[in-house]
Amino acid sequence: MPGKDVIASLTPMLSVNDGLAAIDFYKNAFGATEIGRVDDNGKIIITEINFLGIKFYLSDESVETGNISPKKAKGT
């Protein structure tokens, strides 16, 4: 358990069906900026996105590794 002087935070990681479209959506809808990206022939392995000083990560789903999107899971 952290002491009272420790600041803890959570950084969301989103798994999506179409990473490139999701990145464009966050940029256009919210003015987000993409900090960095690792991709493999257009498949987003991971990207860091900043929105109003809040960072989150996003990746394309990878069924092979068990990283599925809400669309594949048929829910949220």
Short mmCIF file of C-alpha atoms in Angstrom, two decimals:
data_model
loop_
_atom_site.label_atom_id
_atom_site.label_comp_id
_atom_site.label_asym_id
_atom_site.label_seq_id
_atom_site.Cartn_x
_atom_site.Cartn_y
_atom_site.Cartn_z
CA MET A 1 0.00 0.00 0.00
CA PRO A 2 1.51 3.35 -1.00
CA GLY A 3 2.32 5.82 1.74
CA LYS A 4 0.54 9.15 1.94
CA ASP A 5 3.34 10.88 -0.03
CA VAL A 6 3.13 8.53 -3.03
CA ILE A 7 1.13 9.67 -6.02
CA ALA A 8 -0.43 6.76 -7.86
CA SER A 9 -2.08 6.85 -11.25
CA LEU A 10 -3.58 4.57 -13.84
CA THR A 11 -2.93 4.80 -17.56
CA PRO A 12 -5.72 3.36 -19.72
CA MET A 13 -4.88 0.94 -22.53
CA LEU A 14 -7.52 0.60 -25.22
CA SER A 15 -7.74 -2.33 -27.62
CA VAL A 16 -9.61 -1.44 -30.78
CA ASN A 17 -10.64 -3.02 -34.05
CA ASP A 18 -9.15 -0.30 -36.29
CA GLY A 19 -6.30 1.56 -34.61
CA LEU A 20 -5.61 3.99 -37.42
CA ALA A 21 -9.26 5.08 -37.52
CA ALA A 22 -9.33 5.39 -33.72
CA ILE A 23 -6.24 7.61 -33.71
CA ASP A 24 -7.79 9.86 -36.36
CA PHE A 25 -11.02 9.99 -34.36
CA TYR A 26 -9.29 11.12 -31.14
CA LYS A 27 -7.26 13.71 -33.06
CA ASN A 28 -10.26 15.16 -34.92
CA ALA A 29 -12.87 14.92 -32.17
CA PHE A 30 -10.79 15.96 -29.18
CA GLY A 31 -7.63 17.58 -30.51
CA ALA A 32 -5.51 14.75 -29.14
CA THR A 33 -1.90 14.36 -30.20
CA GLU A 34 -0.05 11.16 -30.92
CA ILE A 35 3.21 11.00 -28.94
CA GLY A 36 4.72 7.86 -30.43
CA ARG A 37 3.79 4.69 -32.25
CA VAL A 38 5.03 1.17 -32.80
CA ASP A 39 3.34 -0.53 -35.72
CA ASP A 40 3.79 -3.55 -37.95
CA ASN A 41 2.68 -2.94 -41.54
CA GLY A 42 -0.17 -0.66 -40.47
CA LYS A 43 -1.23 -2.74 -37.45
CA ILE A 44 -0.88 -0.63 -34.30
CA ILE A 45 1.16 -2.55 -31.73
CA ILE A 46 1.00 0.41 -29.32
CA THR A 47 0.65 4.16 -29.53
CA GLU A 48 0.71 6.81 -26.86
CA ILE A 49 -1.92 9.54 -27.14
CA ASN A 50 -2.15 12.77 -25.17
CA PHE A 51 -5.40 14.61 -24.57
CA LEU A 52 -5.33 17.69 -22.32
CA GLY A 53 -2.25 16.37 -20.53
CA ILE A 54 -3.79 12.96 -19.97
CA LYS A 55 -1.97 10.07 -21.63
CA PHE A 56 -3.45 6.79 -22.72
CA TYR A 57 -2.35 3.92 -24.88
CA LEU A 58 -4.09 2.28 -27.80
CA SER A 59 -3.45 -0.86 -29.83
CA ASP A 60 -5.11 -2.92 -32.51
CA GLU A 61 -6.61 -6.11 -31.21
CA SER A 62 -4.51 -9.25 -31.44
CA VAL A 63 -6.62 -12.36 -31.12
CA GLU A 64 -3.46 -14.47 -31.12
CA THR A 65 -2.30 -12.91 -27.84
CA GLY A 66 -5.76 -12.62 -26.25
CA ASN A 67 -5.88 -8.84 -26.68
CA ILE A 68 -9.37 -8.40 -28.13
CA SER A 69 -11.45 -5.32 -28.81
CA PRO A 70 -14.97 -4.72 -27.51
CA LYS A 71 -16.26 -5.42 -31.04
CA LYS A 72 -14.73 -8.91 -30.97
CA ALA A 73 -15.93 -9.48 -27.39
CA LYS A 74 -19.43 -8.33 -28.42
CA GLY A 75 -19.56 -5.80 -25.61
CA THR A 76 -17.61 -3.08 -23.87
#
